[in-house]
Amino acid sequence: MRKGIFSVNGRREEWTYHDDDVLLDSIREAGHTEVHRGCKEGGCGCCAVLLEGVLVNSCQVFTASAEGRDITTVAGLGTIHDPHPLQQAFVETGAVQCGFCTPAMILSSYALLQKNPNPSDEEIRRGLDGNSCRCTGYVKIIEAVRLAAGRMAAHDE
Amino acid sequence: MKKLQWYFPDSIEEALTLLKGGKTVPHSGGTSLANRGLSSVSALVDTARLPLKYLRIDSGNLEIGANETYASVADGLRNILPGNLLIESLGHATSTPLRNRITLGGSASLFPLWSDLLGPMAVLNGEIRAEGKNGGSYDVFAWIRDHSLQRETLITSLFFPDAADWISCYYRETRVGFDYPSFTVSVLARINGKTVDTVRIALSGGLDRVVRLKALEEALTGRDVFHLSSVDVLSMASVPFGRKPSGSPEYLSAVAAVQVKRCLETVLLQEERR
Amino acid sequence: MTNERSLVGKSVKKIDSLALACGRGKYTADFSVENPLHLAFFYSPLAHGNILAIDDTPARAMDGVVDIFHSGNTRSGLFTTAGQGFPEPSPYDTRLFNSRVRYHGDIVGCVLAESVIQARAAAAAVKVEYEPLPPLFDPEQSGDPASPRLHDGEEYAPLPVPYRPEENVAGEVLFSFGDVEKGFAEADFIADETYRTHYANHCAMEPHCTTAFFDEKGRLVLYSSTQVPFHARRIVSQAAGIPLHRIRVIKPRIGGGFGGKQEVLLEPYAALAAWKWKRSVKAELDRSEVFTTGRTRHPFRVHMRTGVKKDGSITAIALDDLMNTGAYGAHALTVLSNAGSKVLPLFNKIPNVSFVGRAVYTTLPVGGAYRGYGATQGYFAFNQHMDGIARTLGVDFLDFVKSRHIQEGETSEVFKAIGEGTEGVSQIIRSCKLDECIDRGAEAIGWARLRGKRITSGPWVKGVGAAVTMQGSGIPKVDMASASMKMNDDGSFNLLVGATDIGTGSDTILSQIAGEALAVPLEKIIILSSDTDLTPFDVGAYASSTTYVSGQAVLRCALEVRSRILSVAASMLDVPEEDLTVEQGGRVLHEASGREVSYSRIACHSLYTRNQFQIQGSASFCGSESPAPFMAQFAEVDVDRETGKVRVVSFVSAGDCGQPVNPTLTEGQIEGAALSGIGYALTEEYLFDSRGRMTNNGFWDYKIPGILDLPVMKTIIVPSSEPSGPYGAKSISEIGINGPAPAIANAIYDAVGVRMRELPLTPEKVLRALQSKE
Ligand SMILES: Cc1cc2nc3c(=O)[nH]c(=O)nc-3n(C[C@H](O)[C@H](O)[C@H](O)COP(=O)(O)OP(=O)(O)OC[C@H]3O[C@@H](n4cnc5c(N)ncnc54)[C@H](O)[C@@H]3O)c2cc1C
């Protein structure tokens, strides 16, 4: 067993975890159940988080290797009382069906827009290529990212 | 649940000391270690704090630190070596979150059958540079032939001599967009007027993991680019495959040859690939 | 009431979507319960065998192990895991722990331990000795006397339906009218073809999960990722032997179902273990288990023969389906029935029709409910077969369909003949805008520009193909839904429904229907769905029933509440009820005097002031018909002649679902179904080794389409109005998955002239077909 400090959505937390635990299991155990377990093989992206601002599959990261790092989940972007423009856009375009892929999908979109505030449709697809969704057929997800990008750009001007 | 010792050394020397004994192995991206088991491992040496994150280009020679990720290499090269084969191969491998995590060191340690690094290494004449017990510089074929080279050894960088100014083409055979490749084709060429100065062709994913198609290279070198149409690429590019979920050995062998031909057409005849 | 609607037909935001987008939606695995134990299963490593001995002693001694359940220590009665109405039309052919294993992955037992890791470790340490029995992999050989019988004990069908385990027959449908032989004799030619479809998985992103705990009264509460909470409660009671009144099933947010969670898989085990140890229990499948132990789409062999005259009239059609149900008969009869009953009525003017369907056991994974439910398999054959006939006749496929498909005011013998475990129900189609779907879809895909043109670019050849389909809206006279509602002080309403939102948006559209009927904005409807203690009964989310059946229950319930509101208002204003109207925003108006009262005053009046009672209502609905949605789908593909690769460039769906209650959600259903259907057509498949073990039970090698694979996707909603539906609505959730495979296959034919009769349409198969054509 190990003990370590992690920063989740800007808050310092101390976790106890096993030497070979992966971040997905540890972060869920710590109560951040918005990080979803879809396959644990890097194949669906439902567990994606930002690690030091970089999008990763939390099932592919050993907890021990993330000690002391900043982790962002979708709850760190916005709340139901003060949603992030991406969260808002996903809601407005109908990009959320069952919602299981949504937190990670929004984080991927966020990571993309951080790097590329005005992505083409092709770039949106590339940025979200690791996140599977079985409900929407992605059409409205692409629309949501486009909508949010536009709004965020307008806001920044 | 397994007892594992974790080390976070700051220097290569320290890391090498820790690697002594054999049951301790490096941990880089963790994307393989997290999936394919830690059964023979009792301790991990995390490489994150080692000074192995760099991209250096020096008179055409490219050196990439082992801790650079697929994503960081593709992004970095876009600025310093636009058009480089690695941008295409590593920049389109697997998925965004995995590319952010997979390191060149971890990849070069494994060189799995589905590697997007293997073919480019073969055509770029890349070298694996390592320190420790079997420290040295290895070409990719020597390296993959002998897995025992990896004992108590740390890959520190990949070195690509003469990496600039190539025309290149990379193809990865996949079933859907986010997939590992059943095979990959890498082609590099330099063309002088209409004459093929140099051409290098590699196919990975077959029974031999990776091959350079030397006979085909020779048949094209020093000739007019249009000579391509009189060369029987399909039979010269035919290499044996094992059965894969994506197809039978015969099928994979045949379509790999087709894709070699198309890559050559793209590079030599500058045909836009669809 | 005017036709101007305030909520129905509006793309209001899905009511749970902000919570889900902010990570606040709780799924089954997200609930923390006190000190839970964890379940891990161990599975058969053989396709077929008898369990001779189970040695769990070493495993019991391992750290954290609390108990181990298996056939050696736990008896249970026969039941079916199929979450259907009671008695189920599926055979009772399994127990919680069978002493005989019937496929590689069959559940042998489970370990209960303090942690998941400990449970899994112990599960791997249980030693089971088997007597291997011969496997049966080929459904065509299931009836062969030399083949093993998979079910030769006490298995039985709880309904009087054909069930002959002695022949490995899990279900049978025989139906005919007219005289097909006579029809064939009159024909100028007979198209005679065989099509084959394959195993596929739902791949809902959330794996199956159940969390069990005890409430303060000692009742067992199950949070479960289920589409069928009420069936789950009943089946848990039956299989685990726990009194039904001691069980409460709560459906939290569900991470997709697509039919996979219409199966009561984990709940009985979690319940059994919790009940025995009086502790909380968590059971969660990992992805590989979802593939092997979860349910699948039944593979079919469809033999279709059609007699045609030179003038194009069809004289007879004979359908002979062989369905592989795998080791157990979950949904066997009903999926099989649907492959006929949802397909044959589409061309309702054929005078001679026969359908012979047989569902047979094999030692392979178990089939189950899967979006499309047999229609998907049937339409793969039907649309290609008809495309071929149209080509033989030299007529355009779309014209061919238009002059033959069922129209408003028409019926089909098939409706009456084939039901789901019972006789069917005769019905007249009262809304059908398929012609408009065809025309608008054809326009959007560029049919006239592309069809037959074989536009070529290097090795790539372009083709375009279409498929037409229909489905149903619930199972008539079987599926029942209910709703109840009460009015609060401020004129808001609690709406309680058994209807099960699994991500489809049914909470939203049912709220829209209620809000429409009561003339209040959406936020005044506070919906709670699917808790067997709190909400009234509903069969659950399947058979395309929710909008139509549950929607009708909600509408009736809301109208009942509305009439109570009017009667209270009448006494408050001292005017006759008939003179009152309900006005938008929640007011009741007496037009003649201009006087009005708000809902809030009405509610307070009845709660506190005079003749006190709570304004509330409840209603149930069970459809007497199942109006069909219709759809035309189109694929533009590029085929690589040198590699056999097929690229779907553009995909159009044009559907008639009656009045779309929420157009954005409607589009979402169609788009999701279409992309799933594209995956089913091209890349998704179960691969088996020679011992019947699935070799690709993970996303690494079971390839579902991702965002990079999305073609240009166009969705057209062709509105109609279904007289029997709530505000004119029919269903939409399933139908869109039926068309992609045949549309793509027809497009491949259009491009390169090969008829792909076997799914999936992998590059290797296409290349082989091209080569054997040359
Ligand atoms: C779902 C999925 C899809 C994938 N698809 C592809 C694909 O399409 N193309 C592709 O190229 N790859 C792909 N990969 C990546 C590949 O399979 C390996 O996981 C990856 O190359 C390992 O890199 P890593 O940095 O994560 O290594 P780690 O997991 O950290 O280590 C892997 C091995 O390398 C050793 N090692 C690590 N660093 C060093 C070092 N500096 N020196 C010596 N030894 C070292 C470790 O001890 C270990 O044995 C995929 C992986 C996943 C999970």
Coordinates of C-alpha atoms in Angstrom, one line a residue, chain C residues 109-397:
Chain C
G109 CA -19.9 -20.0 -10.2
C110 CA -19.0 -16.9 -8.4
V111 CA -16.8 -15.8 -5.5
L112 CA -17.9 -13.3 -2.9
A113 CA -14.9 -11.5 -1.3
E114 CA -14.0 -8.3 0.5
S115 CA -12.4 -6.8 -2.6
V116 CA -12.7 -7.2 -6.4
I117 CA -9.1 -8.2 -6.6
Q118 CA -9.5 -10.9 -4.0
A119 CA -12.7 -12.1 -5.6
R120 CA -11.1 -12.4 -9.0
A121 CA -8.0 -14.1 -7.6
A122 CA -10.1 -16.7 -5.8
A123 CA -12.3 -17.2 -8.9
A124 CA -9.2 -18.1 -10.8
A125 CA -8.2 -20.6 -8.1
V126 CA -11.4 -22.7 -8.1
K127 CA -10.7 -26.1 -9.6
V128 CA -13.4 -27.5 -11.7
E129 CA -13.3 -31.0 -13.2
Y130 CA -15.2 -31.5 -16.4
E131 CA -16.4 -34.3 -18.5
P132 CA -16.0 -32.9 -22.0
L133 CA -19.0 -33.4 -24.3
P134 CA -19.0 -32.9 -28.0
P135 CA -19.6 -29.3 -29.0
L136 CA -22.3 -28.1 -31.5
F137 CA -21.1 -25.1 -33.5
D138 CA -23.0 -25.3 -36.7
P139 CA -26.7 -24.4 -36.4
E140 CA -27.4 -26.2 -39.6
Q141 CA -26.4 -29.4 -37.8
S142 CA -28.4 -28.8 -34.7
G143 CA -31.2 -31.2 -35.8
D144 CA -28.8 -33.9 -36.9
P145 CA -29.4 -37.0 -34.8
A146 CA -25.6 -37.3 -34.4
S147 CA -25.4 -33.9 -32.8
P148 CA -25.5 -33.5 -29.1
R149 CA -28.7 -32.4 -27.4
L150 CA -28.0 -29.4 -25.3
H151 CA -31.1 -29.4 -23.2
D152 CA -32.4 -32.8 -22.2
G153 CA -33.5 -32.3 -18.6
E154 CA -36.5 -30.5 -17.2
E155 CA -36.3 -27.5 -19.4
Y156 CA -39.7 -26.2 -20.6
A157 CA -41.4 -23.3 -22.1
P158 CA -43.7 -21.5 -19.6
L159 CA -46.0 -20.4 -22.4
P160 CA -47.7 -22.8 -24.8
V161 CA -45.2 -22.2 -27.6
P162 CA -43.3 -24.6 -29.8
Y163 CA -40.3 -25.8 -27.8
R164 CA -38.5 -29.0 -28.7
P165 CA -35.2 -29.3 -26.9
E166 CA -35.0 -32.9 -28.1
E167 CA -34.3 -31.5 -31.5
N168 CA -32.3 -28.6 -30.2
V169 CA -35.2 -26.3 -31.2
A170 CA -35.6 -23.4 -28.8
G171 CA -38.4 -21.8 -30.7
E172 CA -40.3 -22.1 -34.0
V173 CA -42.6 -20.0 -36.1
L174 CA -44.6 -21.5 -38.9
F175 CA -47.0 -19.3 -40.8
S176 CA -48.4 -19.2 -44.3
F177 CA -51.2 -17.8 -46.3
G178 CA -52.2 -18.4 -49.8
D179 CA -50.4 -21.1 -51.6
V180 CA -46.7 -20.4 -52.2
E181 CA -46.2 -23.5 -54.4
K182 CA -49.0 -22.3 -56.7
G183 CA -47.5 -18.8 -56.6
F184 CA -44.1 -20.1 -57.6
A185 CA -45.7 -22.1 -60.4
E186 CA -47.2 -18.9 -61.8
A187 CA -43.9 -17.0 -61.6
D188 CA -41.7 -16.4 -64.6
F189 CA -38.7 -16.6 -62.4
I190 CA -37.8 -17.4 -58.9
A191 CA -35.1 -15.5 -57.0
D192 CA -33.6 -18.0 -54.6
E193 CA -30.9 -16.8 -52.2
T194 CA -29.4 -17.4 -48.9
Y195 CA -28.1 -14.7 -46.6
R196 CA -26.1 -15.0 -43.4
T197 CA -25.7 -12.7 -40.5
H198 CA -23.3 -12.8 -37.6
Y199 CA -22.9 -12.4 -33.9
A200 CA -22.5 -8.9 -32.7
N201 CA -22.4 -7.1 -29.3
H202 CA -24.3 -4.0 -28.1
C203 CA -21.2 -2.4 -26.7
A204 CA -23.1 0.0 -24.4
M205 CA -20.3 2.0 -22.9
E206 CA -21.3 1.1 -19.4
P207 CA -20.7 -2.5 -18.6
H208 CA -23.4 -4.4 -16.7
C209 CA -23.4 -3.6 -13.0
T210 CA -25.5 -4.3 -9.9
T211 CA -25.1 -2.8 -6.5
A212 CA -27.1 -4.5 -3.7
F213 CA -27.7 -3.2 -0.1
F214 CA -30.2 -3.4 2.6
D215 CA -32.4 -0.6 3.7
E216 CA -33.2 0.1 7.4
K217 CA -36.2 -2.3 7.2
G218 CA -34.0 -5.1 6.0
R219 CA -35.3 -5.0 2.5
L220 CA -33.0 -5.6 -0.3
V221 CA -32.3 -2.7 -2.6
L222 CA -30.7 -3.2 -6.0
Y223 CA -29.3 -0.4 -8.0
S224 CA -29.0 -1.9 -11.4
S225 CA -28.0 -1.0 -14.9
T226 CA -31.2 -2.5 -16.3
Q227 CA -33.7 -1.7 -19.0
V228 CA -36.3 -3.6 -17.2
P229 CA -36.5 -2.8 -13.4
F230 CA -39.9 -4.5 -12.9
H231 CA -39.0 -7.6 -14.7
A232 CA -35.7 -7.6 -12.9
R233 CA -37.5 -7.6 -9.5
R234 CA -39.7 -10.5 -10.6
I235 CA -36.9 -12.6 -12.0
V236 CA -34.6 -11.9 -9.0
S237 CA -37.4 -13.1 -6.8
Q238 CA -37.9 -16.2 -8.9
A239 CA -34.3 -17.2 -9.4
A240 CA -32.8 -16.2 -6.1
G241 CA -35.9 -17.3 -4.1
I242 CA -36.4 -13.9 -2.3
P243 CA -40.0 -12.7 -1.7
L244 CA -40.8 -10.0 -4.2
H245 CA -42.0 -7.6 -1.6
R246 CA -38.6 -7.7 0.0
I247 CA -36.9 -6.4 -3.1
R248 CA -36.7 -2.9 -4.5
V249 CA -35.0 -2.2 -7.8
I250 CA -33.8 1.3 -8.6
K251 CA -32.7 2.3 -12.0
P252 CA -30.2 5.2 -11.8
R253 CA -28.6 6.7 -14.9
I254 CA -27.8 4.0 -17.3
G255 CA -24.9 4.0 -19.7
G256 CA -26.7 2.7 -22.7
G257 CA -28.5 -0.6 -23.2
F258 CA -29.5 -1.3 -26.8
G259 CA -31.1 -4.5 -25.6
G260 CA -28.1 -5.8 -23.7
K261 CA -29.6 -4.7 -20.4
Q262 CA -33.0 -6.2 -21.2
E263 CA -31.4 -9.3 -19.7
V264 CA -31.5 -10.1 -16.0
L265 CA -27.9 -11.2 -15.8
L266 CA -26.2 -9.9 -12.7
E267 CA -29.1 -9.0 -10.4
P268 CA -29.9 -12.6 -9.2
Y269 CA -26.3 -13.3 -8.2
A270 CA -25.8 -10.1 -6.4
A271 CA -29.2 -10.5 -4.7
L272 CA -28.5 -14.1 -3.7
A273 CA -25.1 -13.3 -2.2
A274 CA -26.4 -10.2 -0.4
W275 CA -29.4 -12.0 1.0
K276 CA -27.3 -14.9 2.3
W277 CA -24.7 -12.7 4.0
K278 CA -26.9 -9.7 4.7
R279 CA -24.2 -7.4 3.4
S280 CA -23.9 -5.0 0.5
V281 CA -22.7 -6.6 -2.7
K282 CA -21.3 -5.1 -5.9
A283 CA -21.1 -7.0 -9.1
E284 CA -19.6 -5.4 -12.2
L285 CA -18.6 -7.1 -15.4
D286 CA -15.5 -6.1 -17.2
R287 CA -15.6 -5.5 -20.9
S288 CA -14.4 -9.0 -21.9
E289 CA -17.2 -10.5 -19.8
V290 CA -19.8 -8.3 -21.5
F291 CA -18.7 -9.8 -24.8
T292 CA -18.7 -13.4 -23.7
T293 CA -21.2 -13.7 -20.9
G294 CA -23.5 -10.8 -21.9
R295 CA -25.9 -11.2 -24.7
T296 CA -25.4 -10.9 -28.4
R297 CA -27.3 -10.3 -31.7
H298 CA -28.5 -13.7 -32.8
P299 CA -26.9 -14.9 -36.1
F300 CA -29.3 -15.9 -38.8
R301 CA -29.4 -17.9 -42.0
V302 CA -32.1 -16.5 -44.2
H303 CA -33.2 -18.4 -47.2
M304 CA -35.5 -16.3 -49.3
R305 CA -37.4 -17.3 -52.4
T306 CA -39.5 -15.0 -54.4
G307 CA -41.6 -15.8 -57.4
V308 CA -41.8 -12.9 -59.9
K309 CA -43.7 -12.4 -63.1
K310 CA -42.2 -10.5 -66.1
D311 CA -44.5 -7.7 -65.4
G312 CA -43.0 -7.3 -62.0
S313 CA -45.7 -8.7 -59.9
I314 CA -44.6 -10.9 -57.1
T315 CA -46.5 -14.1 -56.9
A316 CA -45.1 -15.7 -53.8
I317 CA -42.5 -15.3 -51.1
A318 CA -41.1 -18.0 -48.9
L319 CA -38.8 -17.2 -46.0
D320 CA -36.9 -20.0 -44.3
D321 CA -35.0 -18.7 -41.3
L322 CA -32.6 -20.6 -39.1
M323 CA -31.6 -18.6 -36.1
N324 CA -28.7 -19.5 -33.8
T325 CA -29.7 -18.8 -30.2
G326 CA -26.5 -20.1 -28.7
A327 CA -26.5 -22.1 -25.5
Y328 CA -29.8 -20.7 -24.1
G329 CA -33.0 -19.5 -25.6
A330 CA -33.2 -16.0 -24.3
H331 CA -35.5 -14.1 -26.7
A332 CA -35.2 -16.9 -29.2
L333 CA -38.8 -17.2 -30.2
T334 CA -39.5 -13.5 -30.3
V335 CA -36.4 -12.4 -32.1
L336 CA -37.2 -15.1 -34.7
S337 CA -40.8 -13.9 -34.9
N338 CA -39.8 -10.4 -35.6
A339 CA -37.5 -11.4 -38.4
G340 CA -40.8 -12.3 -40.1
S341 CA -43.4 -10.1 -38.6
K342 CA -41.5 -6.9 -38.9
V343 CA -40.3 -7.7 -42.5
L344 CA -43.0 -9.4 -44.4
P345 CA -45.7 -6.8 -43.9
L346 CA -43.7 -4.2 -45.7
F347 CA -44.6 -5.8 -49.1
N348 CA -48.1 -6.6 -48.1
K349 CA -49.6 -7.3 -51.5
I350 CA -47.9 -10.5 -52.1
P351 CA -50.7 -13.1 -52.3
N352 CA -48.8 -16.2 -51.2
V353 CA -46.5 -16.0 -48.3
S354 CA -44.8 -18.6 -46.1
F355 CA -42.5 -18.2 -43.2
V356 CA -40.7 -21.1 -41.5
G357 CA -38.5 -20.0 -38.7
R358 CA -36.5 -22.1 -36.4
A359 CA -34.3 -21.0 -33.5
V360 CA -31.8 -23.6 -32.5
Y361 CA -29.3 -24.2 -29.7
T362 CA -25.6 -24.4 -30.3
T363 CA -22.7 -24.3 -27.9
L364 CA -21.9 -20.7 -28.6
P365 CA -22.6 -17.4 -26.9
V366 CA -26.2 -16.6 -26.1
G367 CA -28.3 -14.4 -28.3
G368 CA -30.6 -11.8 -26.8
A369 CA -32.5 -8.6 -27.4
Y370 CA -30.6 -6.2 -29.5
R371 CA -31.9 -3.0 -31.1
G372 CA -33.7 -4.1 -34.3
Y373 CA -34.6 -7.4 -32.7
G374 CA -34.6 -9.8 -35.7
A375 CA -35.8 -7.2 -38.1
T376 CA -32.1 -6.2 -38.6
Q377 CA -31.2 -9.7 -39.8
G378 CA -34.4 -10.1 -41.9
Y379 CA -34.0 -6.8 -43.6
F380 CA -30.4 -7.5 -44.5
A381 CA -31.7 -10.3 -46.7
F382 CA -34.9 -8.7 -47.8
N383 CA -33.5 -5.5 -49.2
Q384 CA -30.7 -7.1 -51.1
H385 CA -33.0 -9.7 -52.4
M386 CA -35.4 -7.1 -53.7
D387 CA -32.6 -5.0 -55.1
G388 CA -31.6 -8.0 -57.1
I389 CA -35.1 -8.7 -58.3
A390 CA -35.6 -5.0 -59.3
R391 CA -32.3 -5.2 -61.3
T392 CA -33.5 -8.4 -63.0
L393 CA -36.7 -6.6 -64.0
G394 CA -34.7 -3.6 -65.1
V395 CA -36.5 -1.2 -62.8
D396 CA -35.2 1.3 -60.3
F397 CA -35.1 -0.2 -56.8

